[in-house]
Short mmCIF file of C-alpha atoms in Angstrom, two decimals:
data_model
loop_
_atom_site.label_atom_id
_atom_site.label_comp_id
_atom_site.label_asym_id
_atom_site.label_seq_id
_atom_site.Cartn_x
_atom_site.Cartn_y
_atom_site.Cartn_z
CA MET A 28 16.52 5.09 55.78
CA SER A 29 13.33 2.95 54.81
CA LEU A 30 11.43 6.18 54.17
CA LEU A 31 14.40 7.67 51.96
CA PHE A 32 14.03 4.28 49.99
CA GLN A 33 10.20 4.79 49.55
CA ARG A 34 11.45 8.00 48.31
CA LEU A 35 14.01 6.79 46.01
CA ALA A 36 11.12 4.70 44.75
CA LEU A 37 8.90 6.86 44.15
CA CYS A 38 11.03 8.84 42.28
CA LEU A 39 12.23 6.12 40.09
CA ALA A 40 8.68 5.21 39.59
CA VAL A 41 7.69 8.97 38.46
CA LEU A 42 10.38 9.01 36.61
CA ALA A 43 9.56 5.84 34.52
CA THR A 44 6.11 6.79 33.63
CA THR A 45 7.07 9.90 32.54
CA ALA A 46 10.08 8.08 29.72
CA CYS A 47 7.26 5.58 29.06
CA ALA A 48 5.06 9.03 28.39
CA SER A 49 7.83 10.99 26.96
CA LYS A 50 7.82 7.75 23.92
CA THR A 51 4.35 8.43 23.15
CA PRO A 52 5.45 11.48 20.75
CA ILE A 53 8.20 9.46 18.75
CA GLN A 54 6.07 7.01 18.30
CA LEU A 55 3.09 8.60 16.82
CA GLU A 56 5.78 10.79 14.98
CA GLY A 57 7.69 7.78 13.78
CA VAL A 58 3.84 6.06 12.56
CA ALA A 59 3.00 9.07 11.16
CA LYS A 60 6.31 9.44 9.09
CA THR A 61 6.33 5.78 8.47
CA GLY A 62 2.40 6.32 7.05
CA ARG A 63 3.96 8.92 4.76
CA GLN A 64 5.67 6.67 3.50
CA TYR A 65 3.40 3.70 3.21
CA THR A 66 0.72 6.00 0.75
CA GLU A 67 3.74 7.57 -1.15
CA THR A 68 5.07 3.33 -2.07
CA LEU A 69 1.00 2.27 -2.68
CA LYS A 70 0.79 5.05 -5.04
CA LYS A 71 4.29 3.91 -6.34
CA VAL A 72 3.20 0.22 -7.05
CA ASN A 73 0.30 0.75 -8.69
CA THR A 74 1.37 3.42 -10.96
CA PHE A 75 3.66 0.62 -12.01
CA ALA A 76 0.74 -2.35 -12.19
CA LEU A 77 -0.89 -0.01 -14.74
CA ASP A 78 2.16 1.32 -16.88
CA HIS A 79 3.23 -2.74 -16.65
CA SER A 80 -1.03 -3.96 -17.61
CA LEU A 81 -0.64 -1.75 -20.14
CA GLU A 82 2.62 -2.42 -21.78
CA PHE A 83 1.21 -6.28 -21.60
CA THR A 84 -2.02 -5.55 -23.11
CA ALA A 85 -0.14 -3.22 -25.98
CA ASP A 86 1.95 -6.73 -26.53
CA LEU A 87 -1.57 -9.05 -26.91
CA LEU A 88 -3.64 -7.35 -28.48
CA PRO A 89 -1.19 -8.33 -31.97
CA GLU A 90 -1.99 -11.65 -30.82
CA LEU A 91 -5.98 -11.45 -30.55
CA PRO A 92 -8.48 -11.26 -33.50
CA ARG A 93 -7.73 -8.17 -34.94
CA ASP A 94 -11.14 -6.93 -35.12
CA THR A 95 -13.24 -3.43 -33.78
CA ALA A 96 -14.85 -5.15 -30.52
CA THR A 97 -11.78 -6.91 -29.87
CA LEU A 98 -9.81 -3.35 -29.87
CA GLN A 99 -12.77 -1.44 -28.26
CA LEU A 100 -13.41 -4.18 -25.57
CA HIS A 101 -9.56 -4.15 -24.14
CA THR A 102 -9.73 0.50 -24.86
CA ASP A 103 -12.08 0.31 -22.64
CA ALA A 104 -10.77 -2.17 -20.01
CA MET A 105 -7.91 0.06 -19.83
CA ARG A 106 -9.29 2.94 -19.95
CA GLU A 107 -11.69 1.73 -16.95
CA ARG A 108 -8.63 1.16 -15.16
CA ALA A 109 -6.68 4.07 -15.75
CA ARG A 110 -9.86 5.98 -14.31
CA LEU A 111 -9.98 3.59 -11.22
CA LEU A 112 -6.14 3.81 -9.92
CA ASP A 113 -5.97 7.35 -11.16
CA GLY A 114 -8.96 8.05 -7.94
CA LEU A 115 -7.36 6.21 -6.07
CA GLY A 116 -4.25 7.66 -6.62
CA THR A 117 -5.91 11.13 -5.01
CA TYR A 118 -6.80 8.37 -2.32
CA PHE A 119 -3.31 7.78 -0.82
CA ASP A 120 -2.56 11.39 -2.31
CA THR A 121 -4.88 11.94 0.90
CA GLN A 122 -3.79 9.82 3.55
CA ALA A 123 0.09 11.25 2.87
CA LEU A 124 -1.30 14.62 3.26
CA TYR A 125 -3.70 13.07 6.74
CA PHE A 126 -0.01 11.71 7.91
CA ALA A 127 1.74 14.59 7.65
CA GLU A 128 -0.36 16.34 9.48
CA LEU A 129 -0.70 13.67 12.67
CA GLU A 130 3.72 14.11 12.70
CA ALA A 131 3.59 17.88 13.21
CA LEU A 132 0.96 17.67 16.09
CA ALA A 133 3.07 14.71 17.30
CA LYS A 134 5.88 17.10 16.79
CA GLY A 135 4.16 19.53 19.61
CA ASP A 136 1.79 21.26 16.60
CA THR A 137 -1.24 21.96 18.67
CA SER A 138 -2.31 24.65 16.62
CA ALA A 139 -5.47 25.55 14.88
CA GLY A 140 -4.24 25.25 12.00
CA THR A 141 -3.22 21.43 12.18
CA SER A 142 -6.31 21.00 14.23
CA ARG A 143 -8.52 22.34 10.98
CA SER A 144 -6.28 20.47 8.70
CA LEU A 145 -6.83 17.05 10.41
CA LYS A 146 -10.32 17.07 10.56
CA LYS A 147 -11.03 18.05 6.69
CA LEU A 148 -8.35 15.26 6.03
CA VAL A 149 -9.94 12.90 7.75
CA GLU A 150 -14.15 14.06 6.63
CA ALA A 151 -12.38 13.23 2.97
CA LEU A 152 -11.72 9.81 3.99
CA ASN A 153 -14.50 9.39 5.84
CA LYS A 154 -15.74 9.48 1.72
CA SER A 155 -14.04 6.32 0.21
CA PRO A 156 -13.42 7.04 -3.85
CA ASP A 157 -16.31 4.65 -6.27
CA LEU A 158 -13.63 1.72 -6.87
CA GLY A 159 -15.64 -0.19 -9.80
CA GLY A 160 -15.94 -4.04 -8.26
CA ILE A 161 -13.48 -3.17 -5.41
CA PRO A 162 -15.72 -3.45 -2.04
CA ARG A 163 -16.14 -0.30 0.07
CA VAL A 164 -15.41 -0.61 3.85
CA SER A 165 -18.37 -0.37 6.13
CA LYS A 166 -17.87 1.51 9.51
CA GLU A 167 -19.09 -1.31 11.13
CA ALA A 168 -16.12 -3.85 10.23
CA MET A 169 -13.36 -1.00 11.93
CA ALA A 170 -15.57 -0.33 14.66
CA GLY A 171 -14.11 -0.37 18.16
CA LEU A 172 -10.72 1.35 17.23
CA ALA A 173 -10.74 3.93 19.35
CA GLU A 174 -11.10 1.82 22.26
CA HIS A 175 -7.72 1.01 22.08
CA VAL A 176 -6.63 3.85 22.32
CA ALA A 177 -4.32 4.64 25.69
CA ASP A 178 -5.43 7.63 28.01
CA TRP A 179 -2.21 8.08 29.63
CA LYS A 180 0.01 7.15 26.38
CA HIS A 181 -1.38 10.48 25.06
CA SER A 182 -1.37 14.33 25.87
CA ALA A 183 -5.38 15.38 25.57
CA GLU A 184 -4.88 16.73 21.95
CA VAL A 185 -3.87 13.50 20.60
CA LYS A 186 -6.38 11.86 22.25
CA ALA A 187 -8.82 13.59 21.03
CA VAL A 188 -7.60 13.28 17.40
CA LEU A 189 -7.14 9.92 17.68
CA VAL A 190 -10.57 8.79 19.60
CA ARG A 191 -12.09 11.00 16.65
CA ASP A 192 -10.14 9.27 14.05
CA ALA A 193 -8.95 6.13 14.69
CA ASP A 194 -11.77 4.29 13.12
CA THR A 195 -11.74 6.34 9.68
CA ILE A 196 -7.80 5.31 9.22
CA GLY A 197 -8.41 1.80 9.93
CA GLN A 198 -11.32 1.52 7.34
CA ALA A 199 -8.55 3.93 4.71
CA LEU A 200 -5.83 0.92 5.65
CA LEU A 201 -7.71 -1.93 5.17
CA LEU A 202 -9.77 0.01 1.82
CA ASN A 203 -5.53 -0.09 0.78
CA GLN A 204 -5.44 -4.14 1.43
CA LEU A 205 -8.69 -5.06 -0.02
CA VAL A 206 -7.27 -2.32 -3.78
CA LEU A 207 -4.48 -4.63 -3.59
CA GLU A 208 -5.93 -8.46 -3.39
CA GLU A 209 -7.81 -6.67 -6.27
CA GLN A 210 -5.01 -5.82 -8.82
CA ILE A 211 -3.37 -9.32 -7.71
CA GLN A 212 -6.33 -11.29 -9.18
CA TRP A 213 -6.71 -9.01 -11.99
CA VAL A 214 -3.01 -8.07 -12.83
CA THR A 215 -2.56 -11.79 -12.48
CA GLN A 216 -5.90 -12.92 -14.86
CA ARG A 217 -4.70 -10.39 -17.28
CA GLU A 218 -1.13 -11.42 -17.45
CA THR A 219 -1.57 -15.12 -17.46
CA LEU A 220 -3.11 -14.83 -20.81
CA ALA A 221 -0.72 -12.31 -22.27
CA ARG A 222 2.22 -14.74 -20.96
CA GLN A 223 0.68 -17.92 -22.63
CA VAL A 224 0.30 -15.70 -26.15
CA GLU A 225 3.88 -14.81 -25.78
CA TYR A 226 5.03 -18.09 -24.76
CA ARG A 227 3.17 -19.69 -27.93
CA GLU A 228 4.49 -16.85 -30.27
CA LYS A 229 8.35 -15.65 -29.11
CA VAL A 230 8.92 -19.47 -27.35
CA GLN A 231 7.30 -22.73 -28.37
CA LYS A 232 6.97 -21.95 -32.53
CA PRO A 233 10.35 -20.70 -33.37
CA PHE A 234 11.88 -23.83 -30.82
CA VAL A 235 10.28 -26.81 -33.07
CA GLY A 236 10.91 -24.33 -36.51
CA GLU A 237 14.36 -25.29 -38.49
CA LYS A 238 15.74 -21.97 -37.84
CA LYS A 239 18.33 -21.80 -35.93
CA LEU A 240 16.90 -19.83 -32.44
CA PRO A 241 17.72 -16.31 -31.77
CA GLU A 242 19.20 -14.75 -28.52
CA ALA A 243 16.00 -13.01 -28.01
CA TRP A 244 14.20 -16.16 -27.91
CA LYS A 245 16.86 -17.52 -25.03
CA LYS A 246 15.82 -14.22 -22.91
CA ALA A 247 11.64 -15.04 -23.73
CA TRP A 248 12.25 -18.52 -22.43
CA ILE A 249 13.62 -16.86 -19.26
CA ALA A 250 11.12 -14.29 -18.97
CA ASP A 251 8.71 -17.18 -18.97
CA ILE A 252 9.79 -18.85 -16.15
CA LYS A 253 10.44 -16.30 -14.11
CA ARG A 254 7.54 -14.92 -11.77
CA PRO A 255 6.66 -11.62 -13.41
CA ALA A 256 7.56 -8.65 -11.11
CA THR A 257 4.32 -7.17 -10.81
CA ILE A 258 2.34 -9.43 -9.00
CA ALA A 259 5.42 -9.79 -6.75
CA LEU A 260 5.08 -6.22 -6.09
CA LEU A 261 1.91 -6.35 -5.43
CA GLU A 262 1.98 -9.06 -2.72
CA GLN A 263 5.01 -7.26 -0.57
CA ALA A 264 2.79 -4.19 -0.86
CA ARG A 265 -0.20 -6.08 0.31
CA GLN A 266 2.16 -7.19 3.12
CA ALA A 267 3.54 -4.04 3.92
CA SER A 268 -0.64 -2.87 4.04
CA LEU A 269 -1.14 -5.81 6.97
CA ILE A 270 1.82 -4.68 8.66
CA MET A 271 0.40 -0.98 8.69
CA GLN A 272 -2.72 -1.74 9.57
CA GLN A 273 -1.21 -3.31 13.12
CA ALA A 274 0.85 -0.31 13.21
CA TRP A 275 -1.96 1.87 13.53
CA VAL A 276 -3.42 -0.50 16.29
CA ASP A 277 -0.11 -0.04 18.20
CA VAL A 278 0.56 3.61 17.98
CA LEU A 279 -3.59 3.67 19.40
CA ARG A 280 -1.93 1.49 22.35
CA GLY A 281 0.90 3.63 22.49
CA GLN A 282 3.03 0.32 22.08
CA GLY A 283 4.60 -1.14 19.54
CA GLY A 284 8.08 -0.67 16.55
CA LEU A 285 8.38 -0.33 13.40
CA ASP A 286 11.48 -1.20 11.70
CA HIS A 287 9.99 -4.34 10.29
CA LEU A 288 7.29 -2.50 7.93
CA ARG A 289 9.85 0.70 7.27
CA ALA A 290 12.18 -2.59 5.87
CA THR A 291 9.46 -4.23 3.68
CA LEU A 292 8.60 -0.40 2.43
CA ASP A 293 12.64 -0.44 1.30
CA GLN A 294 12.66 -3.38 -0.17
CA ILE A 295 10.29 -2.95 -2.15
CA ASN A 296 11.26 0.82 -3.14
CA SER A 297 14.00 -1.15 -4.14
CA ASN A 298 12.21 -3.56 -6.30
CA LEU A 299 10.48 -0.80 -7.65
CA GLN A 300 13.69 0.53 -9.10
CA ALA A 301 15.42 -2.70 -10.15
CA ALA A 302 12.10 -3.16 -11.74
CA ASN A 303 11.88 -0.11 -13.66
CA GLN A 304 15.46 0.05 -15.16
CA PRO A 305 15.85 -1.01 -19.30
#
């Protein structure tokens, strides 16, 4: 009987190990799929931030000294911002393509085409875009992520890719976070100035005048008190970036869940939709 129990215990142990191992492709597939949603969402958030920056800058300009120097200064600044975010959009697209190929690998596609694509994409991500004043992420900052790859959790093909790409993807995800932090600072400074001018012209001046206040005054007053949607969205996206970085480390270890990240991304997209409503 004891021999039977020993064999049964051994079988259960093997089954448990197999079950754990079988979860790995699902985890990798999950982080790859969610990674695409994450990078696509960041691209939308940054596009929204640029569009909103153009709107409030255009509203601000007529209230500033109307001379050539003022117009040129703000026009050049916004053109440069648009250029930087266009390059960043391409960088997000490359990340999305990488995660798409990683998802294919997780599903069992070990073809030469998938292997070549992953290699080309990670080489492209190794060359971070020119982002002006945003500091580049040094390779040393994320060095050592490959050491987190759990041998027994991944197939040989998957392990080789994760070991090779762990640091590069970690650096890309960290750069995403730094970009969002710089965006928050940049937008906050300019939106604060625009809101101060808008408050003076649309709230304060009409209020102290003798004429009856229009309905537009009420909307302007409420809008001034509410938190700017752009900054709130950027901060949500920054939080998603922090969660995504942890999710990447977790998948290297063959563990972790993605429910929190997916919920955050869903909320960001919902807020973007609401903010874009006329």
